[in-house]
Amino acid sequence: MNARRVSIAVVLLGLVVADGRAAPPAKVALQGGRIIPVEGEEIAQGTLLIENGKITAVGAQVEIPYDAMVVDVSGKVLLPGMISPHTWRGLDRANENLPVAPYLDVYDAIDPSSLAFEDALRDGVLAVHVIQGDSCVIGGLSRLVHPIGRTPDEMTIRPAIALKLSTSPRSGFDRMSQMAAMREAFFDLGVYLEDLAETRYEAELKKQEKQIDVPPEEARKRGRELIRDEDLDDKHANLLRLIEKRLDAWIYCGAATDVAPAIGTARENGFLERSVFVLGVDAYRAVDELKQAGRPVVLPPELVHQERDPITGELRETFVPKVIHDAGLLFALQPDPDASLAERYLTYQAARCVRRGIPREAALQAITLNPAKMLGVADRLGSLQVGKAGYVVVLSGDPLDFNTWVEQAYIDGILAYDRAKDVRLQELLGLEEKAKKAADAKTAKAEEAKKVEEEKKEGEKKEDEAKEDEGKEDEKEKDEGKEDEKKQEKQPELPQDQPSPPDGEEP
Amino acid sequence: MTPAKSLILTCLVMLAVVVASPVAIAGDSFALRARRILPVSPDLPWVIEGGVIVVRAGRIAAIGRDLDLPPDLPVVEFPDGVVVPGFVAAASELGGRHRGDESAAAGYRAVDAFDRYGDFAETLAAGVTTVHLDPGTHRLITGQGAVVKLGGPPADRILRARADLAVNLGPGVNNPPPEVTYPFPASADVAITPPIPQRPASRMGQPLALNEAIEAALAGTRGDPPSIHPPALAQAWNDKLPVRMRADLAADLLAAVRLLRDHQRAGYLVGGLEAHRAADAIREAGVPLVYRPGDPVRALGNDIGTDPNAPDTSASSPRSLQGLQLAVASPVGQPLADLRLAAVRQAHAGLGPQRALEAITRVPAEILGVADRVGSLAPGRDADFLVLTGDPLDVSCHVQRTYIAGRAVFEPPAGGALVVKAAVVWAGPGRQIRDGQILAENGKIVAVGRSVPHPPLARVIDVRPGGFVAPGLIDGHGHLGFLGDRTEVGNDLRLAGLVGVADVTDRRLSAAGVTTVLTAPYRISAMGSPCAVIKTAGSRRDDRVIRDPAAVLFDVRQTDPLAVQETLSKPLDAGKKYLDAWNKYEKDLKEFLEKKAKGQTPQDSQGSKEEEIKTPSGPDPVTGTWEATVSGVPTPEPITLTAGLQLIGSAVEGRVLHSSVGATGRISGTFDGKHLSAEIEVDVPGVDTPPKLEVDLVGEDHFQGTLTVMGITAKIEGRRVDKSPVDLKVVRTRRRTRGKDGRPLPPKVDESLEPLKALWEKKIPAVVNVSTAAQIREVLSLLVEKHQLRVTLLNAEEASVHAKTLAEKKIAVIVPPDVLRQRRYRDYHQADELARRGVPLALQSNAEDGARNLPAVALYAVERGLDAEAALEALTLGAARALKIDDRVGSLEPGKDADLVIFSDHPFLGGGRVLKTVVDGKEVRP
């Protein structure tokens, strides 16, 4: 764990934030900020201590170890790293053209340099569940990653989280074909396992130098327990893990009518208690069925469902999270990476929920703790509690305020993002400033040229000019001095480069 | 039976009832009474007139004619509705078709394709509540069908998830594409198999392929790679699912019958375009048929051509199908909503109405194996039924409401089209239609006659065999909305502000049949008062106001006849002057625009330079210093004030120099020689509208009048103490008369003169409250003879003196409600007398919600001799004409508002009471 963390080399925004060879600071204390732990009471002004990547103390009064790197975050807000619960971003394409392909794994396709990860980091999303798209019958394995690292391995928080299933017709399919293919996949697995069990039983008897002594049905039954993981072929291994409840199923239900088949498929094959339902925009209408199943749901990025009466043409709007929240279901919000509007920010999605009557705490949990629970990492992520991993976002203000931005982000206690050093962002924000500077330079040049001409014309006032030049030089010197001061001030802002040595231990 | 036994039996029966009916859900339990019920159940009579259906928890608990209505249930009344079971479509394309290539694929389930959350309003509007879903008809075995409902809670919509095994015979299933298996994993060990051709290729191959598939499935084949289809076929076969044989051509139908017989399977035929050619074989085998007629009414022109073998899709006459268990479905590819039309066409073609209705209700339910739930109305069945506007096989009938499991799942939208049918439609005086109908759309009457269009989704009110429909009644003069407020109202006020959403008071009127009222102030100003014509129903002000101002009211009742003309002339002249200003402006503007269009430069507007204001040198009645006292204000002591005034032409300028409350301000106004009207601009916080001064010069150096501050009117009296002009430093700029480009500028809009302007423009009438013959004479001479304005007389107790003139000039009289007068010690009725002499009449309540008694007022008039027709006319068109609103209301004619009252009979002759009131095409719920 520690070794892995140490090995993490963060190449970020073209800026080396953490040097691969230098160890990250063992202890970081984020001091003086407002802490929103998501679980438990908010702390108006407190300190969060991360030791060796783990949160070891949260509170208003925290004793800071003498060797901890102290970061002053007063006036800022600390929030657990947000979690994007369901996205194919980070892959090149959402889907493979095989309807049933449980042997695929997003591991083979995650692109660490994808801008999606950079955006996630900038938006405070510190864990991304990368999963195949919705156009499949049974898709491949998914993976939970954090948005930093040079390889998928370095990024991984948890591999093989779930298999993707869909009961909504994939492209080129209709609902009958979709469900027939789904049934066929599990039927095929059953046939395969029966045959394999028989073979295994035979092989086992052969080892004991016995002849097969029972009818095939009995042999299959007995051989079932003899099947080892290594006996399975790639095509069936993950499906077997699924029905043996060793994997989660994330089942996409694009429409309300797809919910019952999804629950039915999960129940018939015994993995309902390991299922998460990913809902399309009108699937909330099956809320009664979802409530009965009692499993977590991931809501669509579009939170408002509109429907038109076919006869009167009347438009009705439903705010989906409210329906789901009122039903008492565990739910997570998704950002919409394609939206040019604010839907691409999880905080905005949560703020909309609050505006429509969902308690603030529930809305914040829907972007942090709830997805962590669904992904089985609630022991490590999702809230700022002692014992959890140091995934912390430092915000400039309240998370649900749209004027708030991400100042810093810590992943496993390592400063993974700093707005001040976000090259792309600074570039974007600095354009105006640059243009102004360029314009200023131009006018200055022109004025100088004018002056030169004047000098030529008026050669009489040489003495006065000489005096002015002296004055200018003095000013220049003063400016240089100021810059030096600034540099000195800035240095402590790069603690990850040069951990400030403990007092009195000057080398 | 001993008492003990009978007690036990009773208990058992009660227990059974308790057990059978689960907890009643609100809305799912009710009793429905309709004009007629067609239960389509073999155990019940074909027609139950005036029947009742009792629904408990979504199921029919009882049905019959003389049922006691259960006291615990709400009763839904459809006095003009016909109830039939919800239609059952035994074939549809609702499930679409699966896209698989397998020729024999029993594993596909049509139920997977059904959107249980779908909104099928358009189909429910056509009365189809239960539908069979096909997995497709493009392969030999396409899968398993399902039977579903189109409404109700999604979890309850599926009646049978695996209803049948879908087998299709015919040329369409030949030559399926070869089956390709992609190897996995693609390695050297796994051979790539060539595509395997599939059967059938011809009609001969169809039974072969079918038998092969069944045998292979029953032998336990799992396929390689394993496929769900053989096990699914085996399961369907072992579960003895009915075999749904789809065939159209005679040879295929024969083959289907043979296959069913050979395999000894229960099943039925679907399609049957050429069933008449195989009718004997089908009848002999006793196989039911779901007949899908081939001539889609939506796509005519399917020419057969010269091919002798081409099937004649319209040939299967129902006569040849006698003796079959026959269900009718909508034509292939046509919407489910056409189901009833398909049955109507079969009924016309010879099937007869009874069998045609059975063919879309009970019979398909039996064939699909859901007859214990739907398809007929009997105790224990699901409460799936329709309320129709007429006989189900009458083409023009529509669904009024669709119920599924006792829940209304479709109702025509409110505010749509409305058809009213009644024994008598009284469209207007002398226009009485027996057995008439009225169509209203978008709040307006579209058609009136013996027969009118019945657009889809129209609501129908059918009160036949009785019923008397008249235009909504009109109160010629009342005070609705004033709530007893007797403040004098000036012409600048718009009474539409009194109106909001129709409230309980308004509903009292509409329930009495009064749909329109003229509302007028109790006290009328000397300058005339406005009044408005409003409706007594409606949810928006704009919908409720017919006209505002609707007339200018004058009151000369207390005026000396000799002063009548003078009294009326003052407001009229002001109005005329105002109108002239506007007319001049319009003329100037027209000239300007014409000139501009011709490219001429308009006259230089700056040419008329502002004139110097000349202060008149001599003394005048206004100029000087005035001391005044304001009394009747809510201050402890009267306010005293000193003001300096100056008369410049007809304009008055001045200052409040001093006042006991401390406020000072600028006075500006006009003086017409006697009357001074001015506004005082005061700089007092809270006083947003400047106080208004209206005073008359009552003597030399003495005025009296009113001062209105913040809505409070107080008396003011003043005397001039000094006649020398006060130096006010008045700077008056002449109002510009032309804009920058020389365009004439419009005169200032004066709200208080707008109604008078409309009066002069003859857009609205003057309603003059008069009493004596002399007053009437003066009014007629000034308003009618001199100015030729539109006039209606209010009250006019002595109108009969001028009856001839009134009748000639068609000047209406709104007779007072206390109609009985005495002359020479004998009672006479004014309305009767005027009506006989041809004077147009209107009636009035002179009350607020007292207008609900207006029909009684008319009834009394009839009792005193007034012709009943004339009474009805006075309440409708007469009043509308008197108020000049007969372009909107007053009679039932296309283009007018759909405001009507449905009486049970003639209100005055037959003693009819109000059954329903319709305003703007919407039934008003009391």
CSV table of C-alpha atoms in Angstrom, one decimal, chain B residues 573-831:
chain,number,residue,atom,x,y,z
B,573,ASP,CA,-70.5,67.4,-25.1
B,574,ALA,CA,-67.3,66.5,-23.3
B,575,GLY,CA,-67.3,63.1,-25.0
B,576,LYS,CA,-67.9,64.7,-28.3
B,577,LYS,CA,-65.1,67.1,-27.9
B,578,TYR,CA,-62.8,64.2,-27.0
B,579,LEU,CA,-63.9,62.2,-30.0
B,580,ASP,CA,-63.4,65.2,-32.3
B,581,ALA,CA,-59.8,65.5,-31.0
B,582,TRP,CA,-59.2,61.9,-31.8
B,583,ASN,CA,-60.9,62.1,-35.1
B,584,LYS,CA,-58.8,65.1,-36.0
B,585,TYR,CA,-55.7,63.3,-35.0
B,586,GLU,CA,-56.6,60.3,-37.0
B,587,LYS,CA,-57.4,62.4,-40.0
B,588,ASP,CA,-54.1,64.3,-39.6
B,589,LEU,CA,-52.2,61.1,-39.2
B,590,LYS,CA,-53.8,59.7,-42.3
B,591,GLU,CA,-52.9,62.8,-44.3
B,592,PHE,CA,-49.4,62.7,-42.9
B,593,LEU,CA,-48.9,59.1,-43.8
B,594,GLU,CA,-50.3,59.7,-47.3
B,595,LYS,CA,-48.0,62.6,-47.8
B,596,LYS,CA,-45.0,60.7,-46.5
B,597,ALA,CA,-45.8,57.7,-48.8
B,598,LYS,CA,-45.8,60.2,-51.7
B,599,GLY,CA,-42.4,61.4,-50.6
B,600,GLN,CA,-43.6,64.9,-49.6
B,601,THR,CA,-41.9,66.5,-46.7
B,602,PRO,CA,-44.5,67.2,-44.0
B,603,GLN,CA,-45.0,70.7,-42.8
B,604,ASP,CA,-42.4,72.0,-40.5
B,605,SER,CA,-43.5,71.2,-37.1
B,606,GLN,CA,-41.4,73.9,-35.6
B,607,GLY,CA,-43.5,76.5,-37.5
B,608,SER,CA,-46.0,76.5,-34.9
B,609,LYS,CA,-43.9,78.0,-32.2
B,610,GLU,CA,-44.9,78.0,-28.6
B,611,GLU,CA,-47.1,80.9,-27.9
B,612,GLU,CA,-46.5,83.4,-25.2
B,613,ILE,CA,-48.9,83.0,-22.4
B,614,LYS,CA,-50.8,86.1,-21.9
B,615,THR,CA,-52.2,86.9,-18.5
B,616,PRO,CA,-55.6,88.4,-18.9
B,617,SER,CA,-55.6,91.9,-17.6
B,618,GLY,CA,-59.1,92.3,-16.3
B,619,PRO,CA,-60.5,90.5,-13.2
B,620,ASP,CA,-61.9,87.1,-13.8
B,621,PRO,CA,-63.9,84.7,-11.5
B,622,VAL,CA,-60.8,82.7,-10.5
B,623,THR,CA,-57.7,84.7,-10.3
B,624,GLY,CA,-56.7,85.8,-6.8
B,625,THR,CA,-56.2,84.4,-3.4
B,626,TRP,CA,-58.6,81.9,-2.0
B,627,GLU,CA,-59.2,80.6,1.5
B,628,ALA,CA,-60.8,77.2,1.8
B,629,THR,CA,-62.0,74.7,4.4
B,630,VAL,CA,-61.9,71.0,3.9
B,631,SER,CA,-64.4,69.1,5.9
B,632,GLY,CA,-65.3,65.4,6.2
B,633,VAL,CA,-61.8,64.3,6.4
B,634,PRO,CA,-60.6,61.8,9.1
B,635,THR,CA,-58.6,64.6,10.9
B,636,PRO,CA,-59.9,66.0,14.2
B,637,GLU,CA,-60.4,69.4,12.8
B,638,PRO,CA,-61.3,70.6,9.3
B,639,ILE,CA,-58.3,71.5,7.2
B,640,THR,CA,-57.9,75.1,6.2
B,641,LEU,CA,-55.8,76.2,3.3
B,642,THR,CA,-54.9,79.3,1.4
B,643,ALA,CA,-54.3,79.1,-2.3
B,644,GLY,CA,-53.3,81.5,-5.0
B,645,LEU,CA,-54.9,80.8,-8.4
B,646,GLN,CA,-54.5,82.3,-11.8
B,647,LEU,CA,-56.7,81.7,-14.9
B,648,ILE,CA,-54.9,81.5,-18.2
B,649,GLY,CA,-57.4,80.9,-21.0
B,650,SER,CA,-59.3,77.9,-19.7
B,651,ALA,CA,-56.3,76.6,-17.7
B,652,VAL,CA,-55.9,77.2,-14.1
B,653,GLU,CA,-52.5,77.5,-12.4
B,654,GLY,CA,-51.9,78.0,-8.8
B,655,ARG,CA,-50.1,77.2,-5.6
B,656,VAL,CA,-51.3,76.0,-2.2
B,657,LEU,CA,-49.6,78.8,-0.3
B,658,HIS,CA,-50.4,77.6,3.2
B,659,SER,CA,-52.4,74.8,4.8
B,660,SER,CA,-53.2,73.8,8.3
B,661,VAL,CA,-51.6,70.4,7.7
B,662,GLY,CA,-48.4,71.9,6.5
B,663,ALA,CA,-48.6,70.6,3.0
B,664,THR,CA,-48.2,72.9,0.0
B,665,GLY,CA,-48.2,72.2,-3.7
B,666,ARG,CA,-48.8,73.2,-7.2
B,667,ILE,CA,-52.4,73.3,-8.6
B,668,SER,CA,-53.0,72.8,-12.2
B,669,GLY,CA,-56.3,72.2,-13.9
B,670,THR,CA,-59.1,73.6,-16.1
B,671,PHE,CA,-62.0,75.9,-15.6
B,672,ASP,CA,-65.0,75.9,-17.9
B,673,GLY,CA,-66.8,79.0,-16.6
B,674,LYS,CA,-68.5,77.2,-13.8
B,675,HIS,CA,-66.7,74.0,-13.0
B,676,LEU,CA,-63.1,73.9,-11.9
B,677,SER,CA,-61.3,70.6,-11.9
B,678,ALA,CA,-57.7,70.5,-10.9
B,679,GLU,CA,-54.9,68.3,-9.5
B,680,ILE,CA,-52.7,69.3,-6.7
B,681,GLU,CA,-49.2,68.1,-6.8
B,682,VAL,CA,-48.2,67.8,-3.2
B,683,ASP,CA,-44.8,66.8,-1.9
B,684,VAL,CA,-46.0,64.5,0.8
B,685,PRO,CA,-44.6,61.0,1.1
B,686,GLY,CA,-47.3,58.4,0.7
B,687,VAL,CA,-49.5,60.4,-1.5
B,688,ASP,CA,-48.7,58.9,-4.9
B,689,THR,CA,-51.7,60.1,-6.9
B,690,PRO,CA,-52.2,63.8,-6.7
B,691,PRO,CA,-55.3,64.9,-4.8
B,692,LYS,CA,-58.1,65.9,-7.1
B,693,LEU,CA,-60.1,69.1,-6.8
B,694,GLU,CA,-63.6,69.2,-8.3
B,695,VAL,CA,-65.4,72.4,-7.4
B,696,ASP,CA,-68.2,74.4,-8.8
B,697,LEU,CA,-68.5,78.2,-8.7
B,698,VAL,CA,-71.7,78.5,-6.7
B,699,GLY,CA,-71.6,82.3,-6.4
B,700,GLU,CA,-69.3,85.1,-6.9
B,701,ASP,CA,-66.0,84.5,-5.1
B,702,HIS,CA,-67.5,81.3,-3.7
B,703,PHE,CA,-66.9,77.7,-4.7
B,704,GLN,CA,-68.1,74.4,-3.4
B,705,GLY,CA,-67.1,70.8,-4.3
B,706,THR,CA,-65.0,67.9,-3.4
B,707,LEU,CA,-61.4,67.1,-2.8
B,708,THR,CA,-60.2,63.6,-3.2
B,709,VAL,CA,-57.1,62.5,-1.4
B,710,MET,CA,-55.9,58.9,-1.5
B,711,GLY,CA,-59.4,57.7,-2.4
B,712,ILE,CA,-61.1,59.7,0.4
B,713,THR,CA,-63.5,62.3,-0.9
B,714,ALA,CA,-64.0,65.3,1.3
B,715,LYS,CA,-66.1,68.4,0.9
B,716,ILE,CA,-64.3,71.7,0.2
B,717,GLU,CA,-65.6,75.1,0.3
B,718,GLY,CA,-63.7,78.3,-0.4
B,719,ARG,CA,-64.0,82.0,-0.7
B,720,ARG,CA,-61.8,84.5,-2.6
B,721,VAL,CA,-60.2,87.0,-0.3
B,722,ASP,CA,-58.2,88.9,-2.9
B,723,LYS,CA,-58.8,89.4,-6.6
B,724,SER,CA,-55.3,90.7,-7.5
B,725,PRO,CA,-53.3,88.3,-9.5
B,726,VAL,CA,-50.8,86.3,-7.5
B,727,ASP,CA,-47.3,86.2,-8.9
B,728,LEU,CA,-46.7,82.5,-9.4
B,729,LYS,CA,-43.9,82.6,-11.9
B,730,VAL,CA,-45.9,80.2,-14.1
B,731,VAL,CA,-44.0,78.7,-16.9
B,732,ARG,CA,-46.4,76.9,-19.2
B,733,THR,CA,-45.2,75.2,-22.3
B,734,ARG,CA,-47.7,74.6,-25.0
B,735,ARG,CA,-48.3,71.0,-25.6
B,736,ARG,CA,-46.5,69.9,-28.8
B,737,THR,CA,-49.0,68.9,-31.4
B,738,ARG,CA,-46.5,67.4,-33.8
B,739,GLY,CA,-43.7,64.9,-33.4
B,740,LYS,CA,-40.1,65.4,-34.6
B,741,ASP,CA,-40.8,64.3,-38.1
B,742,GLY,CA,-43.9,66.3,-38.3
B,743,ARG,CA,-46.1,63.4,-37.4
B,744,PRO,CA,-49.2,64.5,-35.5
B,745,LEU,CA,-49.2,63.5,-31.9
B,746,PRO,CA,-52.2,61.7,-30.4
B,747,PRO,CA,-54.3,63.6,-27.9
B,748,LYS,CA,-54.0,62.6,-24.3
B,749,VAL,CA,-56.0,59.5,-23.4
B,750,ASP,CA,-58.7,60.4,-20.8
B,751,GLU,CA,-60.0,57.2,-19.3
B,752,SER,CA,-63.1,59.1,-18.0
B,753,LEU,CA,-64.1,60.1,-21.5
B,754,GLU,CA,-63.3,56.8,-23.2
B,755,PRO,CA,-66.8,55.3,-22.6
B,756,LEU,CA,-68.4,58.5,-23.9
B,757,LYS,CA,-66.2,58.3,-27.0
B,758,ALA,CA,-67.4,54.7,-27.5
B,759,LEU,CA,-70.9,55.9,-27.1
B,760,TRP,CA,-70.5,58.6,-29.8
B,761,GLU,CA,-68.9,56.0,-32.0
B,762,LYS,CA,-72.0,53.9,-31.5
B,763,LYS,CA,-70.0,51.0,-30.2
B,764,ILE,CA,-71.9,50.9,-27.0
B,765,PRO,CA,-75.4,52.1,-26.0
B,766,ALA,CA,-76.4,54.7,-23.5
B,767,VAL,CA,-78.6,53.1,-20.8
B,768,VAL,CA,-80.7,55.8,-19.3
B,769,ASN,CA,-82.6,55.4,-16.1
B,770,VAL,CA,-85.9,57.2,-16.5
B,771,SER,CA,-89.3,57.1,-15.0
B,772,THR,CA,-91.9,59.5,-16.3
B,773,ALA,CA,-93.2,60.0,-19.8
B,774,ALA,CA,-91.8,63.5,-19.9
B,775,GLN,CA,-88.4,62.3,-19.0
B,776,ILE,CA,-88.5,59.7,-21.7
B,777,ARG,CA,-89.6,62.3,-24.2
B,778,GLU,CA,-86.7,64.5,-23.4
B,779,VAL,CA,-84.2,61.6,-23.6
B,780,LEU,CA,-85.5,60.4,-26.9
B,781,SER,CA,-85.5,63.9,-28.3
B,782,LEU,CA,-81.9,64.6,-27.3
B,783,LEU,CA,-80.2,61.2,-27.7
B,784,VAL,CA,-82.1,59.6,-30.5
B,785,GLU,CA,-83.4,62.4,-32.6
B,786,LYS,CA,-80.7,64.9,-32.2
B,787,HIS,CA,-77.6,62.8,-31.7
B,788,GLN,CA,-78.8,59.5,-33.1
B,789,LEU,CA,-77.1,57.5,-30.4
B,790,ARG,CA,-77.9,54.0,-29.3
B,791,VAL,CA,-80.2,54.1,-26.4
B,792,THR,CA,-81.8,51.6,-24.1
B,793,LEU,CA,-84.2,52.8,-21.4
B,794,LEU,CA,-83.9,51.4,-17.9
B,795,ASN,CA,-87.0,51.0,-15.7
B,796,ALA,CA,-89.1,53.6,-17.7
B,797,GLU,CA,-92.3,52.9,-15.9
B,798,GLU,CA,-94.3,55.1,-18.2
B,799,ALA,CA,-92.8,53.8,-21.4
B,800,SER,CA,-96.1,52.7,-22.7
B,801,VAL,CA,-96.9,56.3,-23.5
B,802,HIS,CA,-94.2,56.3,-26.0
B,803,ALA,CA,-94.6,52.6,-27.0
B,804,LYS,CA,-95.2,53.5,-30.7
B,805,THR,CA,-91.9,55.5,-31.0
B,806,LEU,CA,-90.0,52.9,-29.0
B,807,ALA,CA,-91.3,50.1,-31.2
B,808,GLU,CA,-90.6,52.0,-34.4
B,809,LYS,CA,-87.0,53.0,-33.4
B,810,LYS,CA,-86.5,49.6,-31.8
B,811,ILE,CA,-85.5,51.1,-28.5
B,812,ALA,CA,-85.4,48.5,-25.8
B,813,VAL,CA,-86.8,48.9,-22.3
B,814,ILE,CA,-85.2,47.0,-19.4
B,815,VAL,CA,-88.3,46.7,-17.3
B,816,PRO,CA,-88.0,46.8,-13.5
B,817,PRO,CA,-88.3,43.7,-11.5
B,818,ASP,CA,-91.3,45.0,-9.5
B,819,VAL,CA,-93.3,44.7,-12.6
B,820,LEU,CA,-96.8,45.1,-11.4
B,821,ARG,CA,-98.3,48.6,-11.7
B,822,GLN,CA,-101.7,50.0,-11.3
B,823,ARG,CA,-103.7,52.1,-13.6
B,824,ARG,CA,-107.2,53.1,-12.9
B,825,TYR,CA,-107.3,50.8,-10.0
B,826,ARG,CA,-106.4,47.8,-12.1
B,827,ASP,CA,-103.2,45.8,-12.1
B,828,TYR,CA,-101.3,45.6,-15.3
B,829,HIS,CA,-97.9,44.2,-16.2
B,830,GLN,CA,-95.6,46.5,-18.0
B,831,ALA,CA,-93.7,43.8,-19.8
